């Protein structure tokens, strides 16, 4: 039997996409691809998670308070909303992170559900073993989420046609991808994932 799968959409929020305060170049190009993954997982009845950066107005994560970044994804602002073109299902579970003003967090595994359940615990409760991860930014939140997932023992497939990086230093995204693969993550594109899922659906006993 194949491992139970879930789709993880990392930080597909207005501030990380063109027009936002910390825009990932061409970040909006991944949205139609993410929508195809959403449909694929939804049809298969598999869980979908959307992480979001969810910062207070003052946090050590922002330049004004000693951090690296301009203000972004401040709780309750338009910049913190998921991109309007992302077709989230009503069942999508939101994982919020970055709420602690003293913490410079990037990984979805530092996040929690609306009920305060830590992400790893939430996945464990549902018996999920294999994560398919896409979103932004390849070199920050996607990278940290993938590396944490591998450390915690999840199988990880990085959706290479549905990620984009910041590249503060040129080559950061390439290096991040290599690091994720070295940590045991696989890379796949939509057709690979669709094929894998239909193969295991046929193999599953009715
Ligand atoms: C992120 C920079 C600052 C991300 C979050 O979601 O990749 N990047 N905060
Ligand atoms: Zn942030």
PDB file of C-alpha atoms and ligand atoms in Angstrom:
ATOM      1  CA  UNK A   1       0.000   0.000   0.000  1.00  0.00           C
ATOM      2  CA  UNK A   2       1.295   3.466  -0.787  1.00  0.00           C
ATOM      3  CA  UNK A   3       1.895   6.063   1.911  1.00  0.00           C
ATOM      4  CA  UNK A   4      -0.967   8.428   2.695  1.00  0.00           C
ATOM      5  CA  UNK A   5      -0.418  11.667   0.833  1.00  0.00           C
ATOM      6  CA  UNK A   6      -1.173  15.341   1.407  1.00  0.00           C
ATOM      7  CA  UNK A   7      -0.620  18.491  -0.644  1.00  0.00           C
ATOM      8  CA  UNK A   8       1.155  21.386   1.087  1.00  0.00           C
ATOM      9  CA  UNK A   9       0.870  24.887  -0.432  1.00  0.00           C
ATOM     10  CA  UNK A  10       3.507  27.121   1.083  1.00  0.00           C
ATOM     11  CA  UNK A  11       2.743  30.834   1.585  1.00  0.00           C
ATOM     12  CA  UNK A  12       0.825  31.601  -1.624  1.00  0.00           C
ATOM     13  CA  UNK A  13       0.035  35.066  -0.228  1.00  0.00           C
ATOM     14  CA  UNK A  14      -0.312  38.461  -1.936  1.00  0.00           C
ATOM     15  CA  UNK A  15       2.819  39.947  -0.357  1.00  0.00           C
ATOM     16  CA  UNK A  16       4.994  37.191  -1.832  1.00  0.00           C
ATOM     17  CA  UNK A  17       3.583  37.605  -5.342  1.00  0.00           C
ATOM     18  CA  UNK A  18       3.998  40.392  -7.936  1.00  0.00           C
ATOM     19  CA  UNK A  19       2.548  43.629  -6.499  1.00  0.00           C
ATOM     20  CA  UNK A  20       3.285  42.528  -2.936  1.00  0.00           C
ATOM     21  CA  UNK A  21       5.846  43.975  -0.517  1.00  0.00           C
ATOM     22  CA  UNK A  22       8.212  40.989  -0.788  1.00  0.00           C
ATOM     23  CA  UNK A  23       7.351  39.754  -4.254  1.00  0.00           C
ATOM     24  CA  UNK A  24       8.984  36.644  -5.644  1.00  0.00           C
ATOM     25  CA  UNK A  25       9.759  37.363  -9.331  1.00  0.00           C
ATOM     26  CA  UNK A  26       7.203  35.574 -11.541  1.00  0.00           C
ATOM     27  CA  UNK A  27       5.670  34.054  -8.415  1.00  0.00           C
ATOM     28  CA  UNK A  28       2.165  34.279  -9.897  1.00  0.00           C
ATOM     29  CA  UNK A  29       3.138  31.901 -12.717  1.00  0.00           C
ATOM     30  CA  UNK A  30       2.935  28.947 -10.344  1.00  0.00           C
ATOM     31  CA  UNK A  31      -0.695  29.627  -9.411  1.00  0.00           C
ATOM     32  CA  UNK A  32      -2.343  27.855 -12.393  1.00  0.00           C
ATOM     33  CA  UNK A  33      -0.052  24.867 -11.759  1.00  0.00           C
ATOM     34  CA  UNK A  34      -0.891  24.834  -8.044  1.00  0.00           C
ATOM     35  CA  UNK A  35      -4.577  24.902  -9.020  1.00  0.00           C
ATOM     36  CA  UNK A  36      -4.063  21.709 -11.047  1.00  0.00           C
ATOM     37  CA  UNK A  37      -2.457  20.032  -8.037  1.00  0.00           C
ATOM     38  CA  UNK A  38      -5.324  21.211  -5.840  1.00  0.00           C
ATOM     39  CA  UNK A  39      -7.838  19.635  -8.225  1.00  0.00           C
ATOM     40  CA  UNK A  40      -5.842  16.386  -8.421  1.00  0.00           C
ATOM     41  CA  UNK A  41      -5.608  15.978  -4.636  1.00  0.00           C
ATOM     42  CA  UNK A  42      -9.175  17.135  -4.040  1.00  0.00           C
ATOM     43  CA  UNK A  43     -10.559  14.588  -6.525  1.00  0.00           C
ATOM     44  CA  UNK A  44      -8.518  11.855  -4.864  1.00  0.00           C
ATOM     45  CA  UNK A  45     -10.052  12.835  -1.502  1.00  0.00           C
ATOM     46  CA  UNK A  46      -6.638  13.702  -0.061  1.00  0.00           C
ATOM     47  CA  UNK A  47      -6.007  16.484   2.467  1.00  0.00           C
ATOM     48  CA  UNK A  48      -4.717  19.883   1.372  1.00  0.00           C
ATOM     49  CA  UNK A  49      -2.845  22.263   3.674  1.00  0.00           C
ATOM     50  CA  UNK A  50      -2.047  25.929   3.005  1.00  0.00           C
ATOM     51  CA  UNK A  51       0.634  27.508   5.174  1.00  0.00           C
ATOM     52  CA  UNK A  52       0.671  31.253   5.659  1.00  0.00           C
ATOM     53  CA  UNK A  53       3.155  33.738   7.059  1.00  0.00           C
ATOM     54  CA  UNK A  54       1.098  35.515   9.726  1.00  0.00           C
ATOM     55  CA  UNK A  55       3.166  38.225  11.393  1.00  0.00           C
ATOM     56  CA  UNK A  56       2.341  40.790  14.037  1.00  0.00           C
ATOM     57  CA  UNK A  57       3.041  44.437  13.071  1.00  0.00           C
ATOM     58  CA  UNK A  58       6.203  44.445  15.169  1.00  0.00           C
ATOM     59  CA  UNK A  59       8.492  41.467  14.918  1.00  0.00           C
ATOM     60  CA  UNK A  60      12.231  40.877  14.919  1.00  0.00           C
ATOM     61  CA  UNK A  61      11.689  39.331  11.492  1.00  0.00           C
ATOM     62  CA  UNK A  62      11.243  42.865  10.004  1.00  0.00           C
ATOM     63  CA  UNK A  63      14.093  45.281   9.163  1.00  0.00           C
ATOM     64  CA  UNK A  64      12.750  48.002  11.464  1.00  0.00           C
ATOM     65  CA  UNK A  65      13.228  45.647  14.458  1.00  0.00           C
ATOM     66  CA  UNK A  66      16.558  44.090  13.494  1.00  0.00           C
ATOM     67  CA  UNK A  67      15.455  41.529  10.920  1.00  0.00           C
ATOM     68  CA  UNK A  68      16.113  40.885   7.266  1.00  0.00           C
ATOM     69  CA  UNK A  69      12.783  41.748   5.654  1.00  0.00           C
ATOM     70  CA  UNK A  70      10.492  44.654   4.821  1.00  0.00           C
ATOM     71  CA  UNK A  71       7.056  44.366   6.460  1.00  0.00           C
ATOM     72  CA  UNK A  72       4.997  41.570   4.869  1.00  0.00           C
ATOM     73  CA  UNK A  73       2.066  39.298   5.649  1.00  0.00           C
ATOM     74  CA  UNK A  74       0.908  41.316   8.634  1.00  0.00           C
ATOM     75  CA  UNK A  75      -2.103  39.616  10.239  1.00  0.00           C
ATOM     76  CA  UNK A  76      -5.406  40.824   8.836  1.00  0.00           C
ATOM     77  CA  UNK A  77      -3.951  42.848   5.936  1.00  0.00           C
ATOM     78  CA  UNK A  78      -4.569  42.259   2.244  1.00  0.00           C
ATOM     79  CA  UNK A  79      -0.923  41.317   1.773  1.00  0.00           C
ATOM     80  CA  UNK A  80      -1.405  38.387   4.143  1.00  0.00           C
ATOM     81  CA  UNK A  81      -4.398  36.995   2.234  1.00  0.00           C
ATOM     82  CA  UNK A  82      -3.987  34.043  -0.085  1.00  0.00           C
ATOM     83  CA  UNK A  83      -3.744  35.130  -3.722  1.00  0.00           C
ATOM     84  CA  UNK A  84      -7.273  35.548  -5.143  1.00  0.00           C
ATOM     85  CA  UNK A  85      -6.483  33.287  -8.144  1.00  0.00           C
ATOM     86  CA  UNK A  86      -5.527  30.347  -5.912  1.00  0.00           C
ATOM     87  CA  UNK A  87      -8.536  28.021  -5.945  1.00  0.00           C
ATOM     88  CA  UNK A  88      -8.466  26.753  -2.382  1.00  0.00           C
ATOM     89  CA  UNK A  89     -11.111  24.178  -1.491  1.00  0.00           C
ATOM     90  CA  UNK A  90     -13.325  24.866   1.544  1.00  0.00           C
ATOM     91  CA  UNK A  91     -11.734  21.850   3.258  1.00  0.00           C
ATOM     92  CA  UNK A  92      -8.211  23.255   2.990  1.00  0.00           C
ATOM     93  CA  UNK A  93      -6.561  23.401   6.397  1.00  0.00           C
ATOM     94  CA  UNK A  94      -4.684  26.624   7.117  1.00  0.00           C
ATOM     95  CA  UNK A  95      -1.395  26.483   9.012  1.00  0.00           C
ATOM     96  CA  UNK A  96      -0.308  29.867  10.415  1.00  0.00           C
ATOM     97  CA  UNK A  97       3.285  30.649  11.381  1.00  0.00           C
ATOM     98  CA  UNK A  98       5.484  33.602  12.304  1.00  0.00           C
ATOM     99  CA  UNK A  99       3.199  34.940  15.045  1.00  0.00           C
ATOM    100  CA  UNK A 100       5.918  35.157  17.692  1.00  0.00           C
ATOM    101  CA  UNK A 101       7.461  38.686  17.599  1.00  0.00           C
ATOM    102  CA  UNK A 102      10.796  37.271  18.821  1.00  0.00           C
ATOM    103  CA  UNK A 103      11.044  34.480  16.311  1.00  0.00           C
ATOM    104  CA  UNK A 104      12.428  34.513  12.764  1.00  0.00           C
ATOM    105  CA  UNK A 105      10.591  31.427  11.570  1.00  0.00           C
ATOM    106  CA  UNK A 106      10.286  30.078   8.035  1.00  0.00           C
ATOM    107  CA  UNK A 107       9.183  26.466   8.269  1.00  0.00           C
ATOM    108  CA  UNK A 108       5.564  25.360   8.098  1.00  0.00           C
ATOM    109  CA  UNK A 109       6.512  23.035  10.968  1.00  0.00           C
ATOM    110  CA  UNK A 110       6.747  26.088  13.214  1.00  0.00           C
ATOM    111  CA  UNK A 111       3.077  26.664  12.428  1.00  0.00           C
ATOM    112  CA  UNK A 112      -0.262  25.558  13.869  1.00  0.00           C
ATOM    113  CA  UNK A 113      -3.862  24.957  12.849  1.00  0.00           C
ATOM    114  CA  UNK A 114      -6.593  27.409  13.894  1.00  0.00           C
ATOM    115  CA  UNK A 115      -7.128  25.137  16.930  1.00  0.00           C
ATOM    116  CA  UNK A 116      -3.490  25.450  17.940  1.00  0.00           C
ATOM    117  CA  UNK A 117      -2.395  21.977  16.869  1.00  0.00           C
ATOM    118  CA  UNK A 118       1.249  21.926  15.717  1.00  0.00           C
ATOM    119  CA  UNK A 119       1.588  21.009  12.041  1.00  0.00           C
ATOM    120  CA  UNK A 120       3.597  17.800  12.610  1.00  0.00           C
ATOM    121  CA  UNK A 121       1.051  16.613  15.181  1.00  0.00           C
ATOM    122  CA  UNK A 122      -1.836  17.384  12.808  1.00  0.00           C
ATOM    123  CA  UNK A 123      -0.224  15.297  10.044  1.00  0.00           C
ATOM    124  CA  UNK A 124       0.515  12.464  12.459  1.00  0.00           C
ATOM    125  CA  UNK A 125      -3.078  12.380  13.714  1.00  0.00           C
ATOM    126  CA  UNK A 126      -4.278  11.898  10.142  1.00  0.00           C
ATOM    127  CA  UNK A 127      -1.706   9.236   9.350  1.00  0.00           C
ATOM    128  CA  UNK A 128      -0.098  11.302   6.602  1.00  0.00           C
ATOM    129  CA  UNK A 129       3.334  10.063   5.530  1.00  0.00           C
ATOM    130  CA  UNK A 130       4.085  11.634   2.156  1.00  0.00           C
ATOM    131  CA  UNK A 131       4.046  15.405   1.545  1.00  0.00           C
ATOM    132  CA  UNK A 132       3.870  17.034  -1.900  1.00  0.00           C
ATOM    133  CA  UNK A 133       5.185  20.554  -1.415  1.00  0.00           C
ATOM    134  CA  UNK A 134       4.883  23.623  -3.665  1.00  0.00           C
ATOM    135  CA  UNK A 135       4.675  27.414  -3.253  1.00  0.00           C
ATOM    136  CA  UNK A 136       7.061  30.238  -2.321  1.00  0.00           C
ATOM    137  CA  UNK A 137       9.804  30.927  -1.635  1.00  0.00           C
ATOM    138  CA  UNK A 138      11.992  28.029  -2.822  1.00  0.00           C
ATOM    139  CA  UNK A 139      14.996  29.369  -0.903  1.00  0.00           C
ATOM    140  CA  UNK A 140      13.158  30.215   2.362  1.00  0.00           C
ATOM    141  CA  UNK A 141       9.867  28.738   3.441  1.00  0.00           C
ATOM    142  CA  UNK A 142       9.738  25.889   0.925  1.00  0.00           C
ATOM    143  CA  UNK A 143      13.338  24.942   1.767  1.00  0.00           C
ATOM    144  CA  UNK A 144      12.824  25.032   5.553  1.00  0.00           C
ATOM    145  CA  UNK A 145       9.519  23.187   5.356  1.00  0.00           C
ATOM    146  CA  UNK A 146      11.010  20.441   3.173  1.00  0.00           C
ATOM    147  CA  UNK A 147      14.121  20.022   5.349  1.00  0.00           C
ATOM    148  CA  UNK A 148      12.044  19.837   8.539  1.00  0.00           C
ATOM    149  CA  UNK A 149       9.700  17.314   6.923  1.00  0.00           C
ATOM    150  CA  UNK A 150      12.662  15.093   6.011  1.00  0.00           C
ATOM    151  CA  UNK A 151      14.121  15.408   9.540  1.00  0.00           C
ATOM    152  CA  UNK A 152      10.751  14.333  10.916  1.00  0.00           C
ATOM    153  CA  UNK A 153      10.752  11.281   8.644  1.00  0.00           C
ATOM    154  CA  UNK A 154       8.141  12.238   6.032  1.00  0.00           C
ATOM    155  CA  UNK A 155       8.536  11.236   2.409  1.00  0.00           C
ATOM    156  CA  UNK A 156       8.760  14.478   0.465  1.00  0.00           C
ATOM    157  CA  UNK A 157       8.138  15.312  -3.170  1.00  0.00           C
ATOM    158  CA  UNK A 158       9.010  18.883  -4.171  1.00  0.00           C
ATOM    159  CA  UNK A 159       6.738  20.108  -6.977  1.00  0.00           C
ATOM    160  CA  UNK A 160       9.423  21.626  -9.176  1.00  0.00           C
ATOM    161  CA  UNK A 161       6.926  23.174 -11.593  1.00  0.00           C
ATOM    162  CA  UNK A 162       5.082  24.894  -8.739  1.00  0.00           C
ATOM    163  CA  UNK A 163       7.822  26.668  -6.737  1.00  0.00           C
ATOM    164  CA  UNK A 164       9.616  30.029  -7.148  1.00  0.00           C
ATOM    165  CA  UNK A 165      12.496  31.604  -5.236  1.00  0.00           C
ATOM    166  CA  UNK A 166      13.567  35.056  -4.015  1.00  0.00           C
ATOM    167  CA  UNK A 167      17.272  34.655  -4.971  1.00  0.00           C
ATOM    168  CA  UNK A 168      18.508  37.450  -2.709  1.00  0.00           C
ATOM    169  CA  UNK A 169      21.892  36.062  -3.784  1.00  0.00           C
ATOM    170  CA  UNK A 170      21.806  34.649  -7.333  1.00  0.00           C
ATOM    171  CA  UNK A 171      21.727  30.855  -7.268  1.00  0.00           C
ATOM    172  CA  UNK A 172      20.009  30.548  -3.866  1.00  0.00           C
ATOM    173  CA  UNK A 173      17.058  28.620  -5.311  1.00  0.00           C
ATOM    174  CA  UNK A 174      19.294  26.211  -7.215  1.00  0.00           C
ATOM    175  CA  UNK A 175      21.351  25.583  -4.084  1.00  0.00           C
ATOM    176  CA  UNK A 176      18.193  25.120  -2.026  1.00  0.00           C
ATOM    177  CA  UNK A 177      16.895  22.510  -4.473  1.00  0.00           C
ATOM    178  CA  UNK A 178      20.162  20.608  -4.317  1.00  0.00           C
ATOM    179  CA  UNK A 179      20.085  20.693  -0.524  1.00  0.00           C
ATOM    180  CA  UNK A 180      16.520  19.364  -0.460  1.00  0.00           C
ATOM    181  CA  UNK A 181      17.444  16.499  -2.795  1.00  0.00           C
ATOM    182  CA  UNK A 182      20.506  15.686  -0.664  1.00  0.00           C
ATOM    183  CA  UNK A 183      18.176  15.521   2.335  1.00  0.00           C
ATOM    184  CA  UNK A 184      16.180  12.838   0.533  1.00  0.00           C
ATOM    185  CA  UNK A 185      13.391  14.800  -1.161  1.00  0.00           C
ATOM    186  CA  UNK A 186      12.313  13.803  -4.673  1.00  0.00           C
ATOM    187  CA  UNK A 187      11.542  16.287  -7.432  1.00  0.00           C
ATOM    188  CA  UNK A 188       8.491  15.854  -9.642  1.00  0.00           C
ATOM    189  CA  UNK A 189       6.313  17.678 -12.134  1.00  0.00           C
ATOM    190  CA  UNK A 190       2.554  17.544 -12.539  1.00  0.00           C
ATOM    191  CA  UNK A 191       2.498  14.641 -15.020  1.00  0.00           C
ATOM    192  CA  UNK A 192       4.727  12.536 -12.734  1.00  0.00           C
ATOM    193  CA  UNK A 193       2.485  13.093  -9.729  1.00  0.00           C
ATOM    194  CA  UNK A 194      -0.718  12.472 -11.699  1.00  0.00           C
ATOM    195  CA  UNK A 195       0.725   9.214 -13.045  1.00  0.00           C
ATOM    196  CA  UNK A 196       1.894   8.088  -9.590  1.00  0.00           C
ATOM    197  CA  UNK A 197      -1.523   8.800  -8.105  1.00  0.00           C
ATOM    198  CA  UNK A 198      -3.489   6.976 -10.807  1.00  0.00           C
ATOM    199  CA  UNK A 199      -1.140   3.970 -10.553  1.00  0.00           C
ATOM    200  CA  UNK A 200      -1.707   3.642  -6.823  1.00  0.00           C
ATOM    201  CA  UNK A 201      -5.479   4.208  -7.225  1.00  0.00           C
ATOM    202  CA  UNK A 202      -5.587   1.190  -9.581  1.00  0.00           C
ATOM    203  CA  UNK A 203      -3.493  -0.891  -7.193  1.00  0.00           C
ATOM    204  CA  UNK A 204      -5.675  -0.045  -4.174  1.00  0.00           C
ATOM    205  CA  UNK A 205      -8.173  -2.735  -3.131  1.00  0.00           C
ATOM    206  CA  UNK A 206     -11.818  -1.698  -3.550  1.00  0.00           C
TER     207      UNK A 206
HETATM  208  C1  LIG B   1       9.310  33.968   3.628  1.00  0.00           C
HETATM  209  C2  LIG B   1      10.839  35.665   3.733  1.00  0.00           C
HETATM  210  C3  LIG B   1      10.271  36.125   4.896  1.00  0.00           C
HETATM  211  C4  LIG B   1       8.760  32.806   2.864  1.00  0.00           C
HETATM  212  C5  LIG B   1       8.748  34.398   4.808  1.00  0.00           C
HETATM  213  O1  LIG B   1       7.552  32.528   2.998  1.00  0.00           O
HETATM  214  O2  LIG B   1       9.523  32.172   2.110  1.00  0.00           O
HETATM  215  N1  LIG B   1      10.362  34.592   3.106  1.00  0.00           N
HETATM  216  N2  LIG B   1       9.224  35.479   5.421  1.00  0.00           N
HETATM  217 ZN1  LIG B   2       7.948  36.332   6.948  1.00  0.00          ZN
END
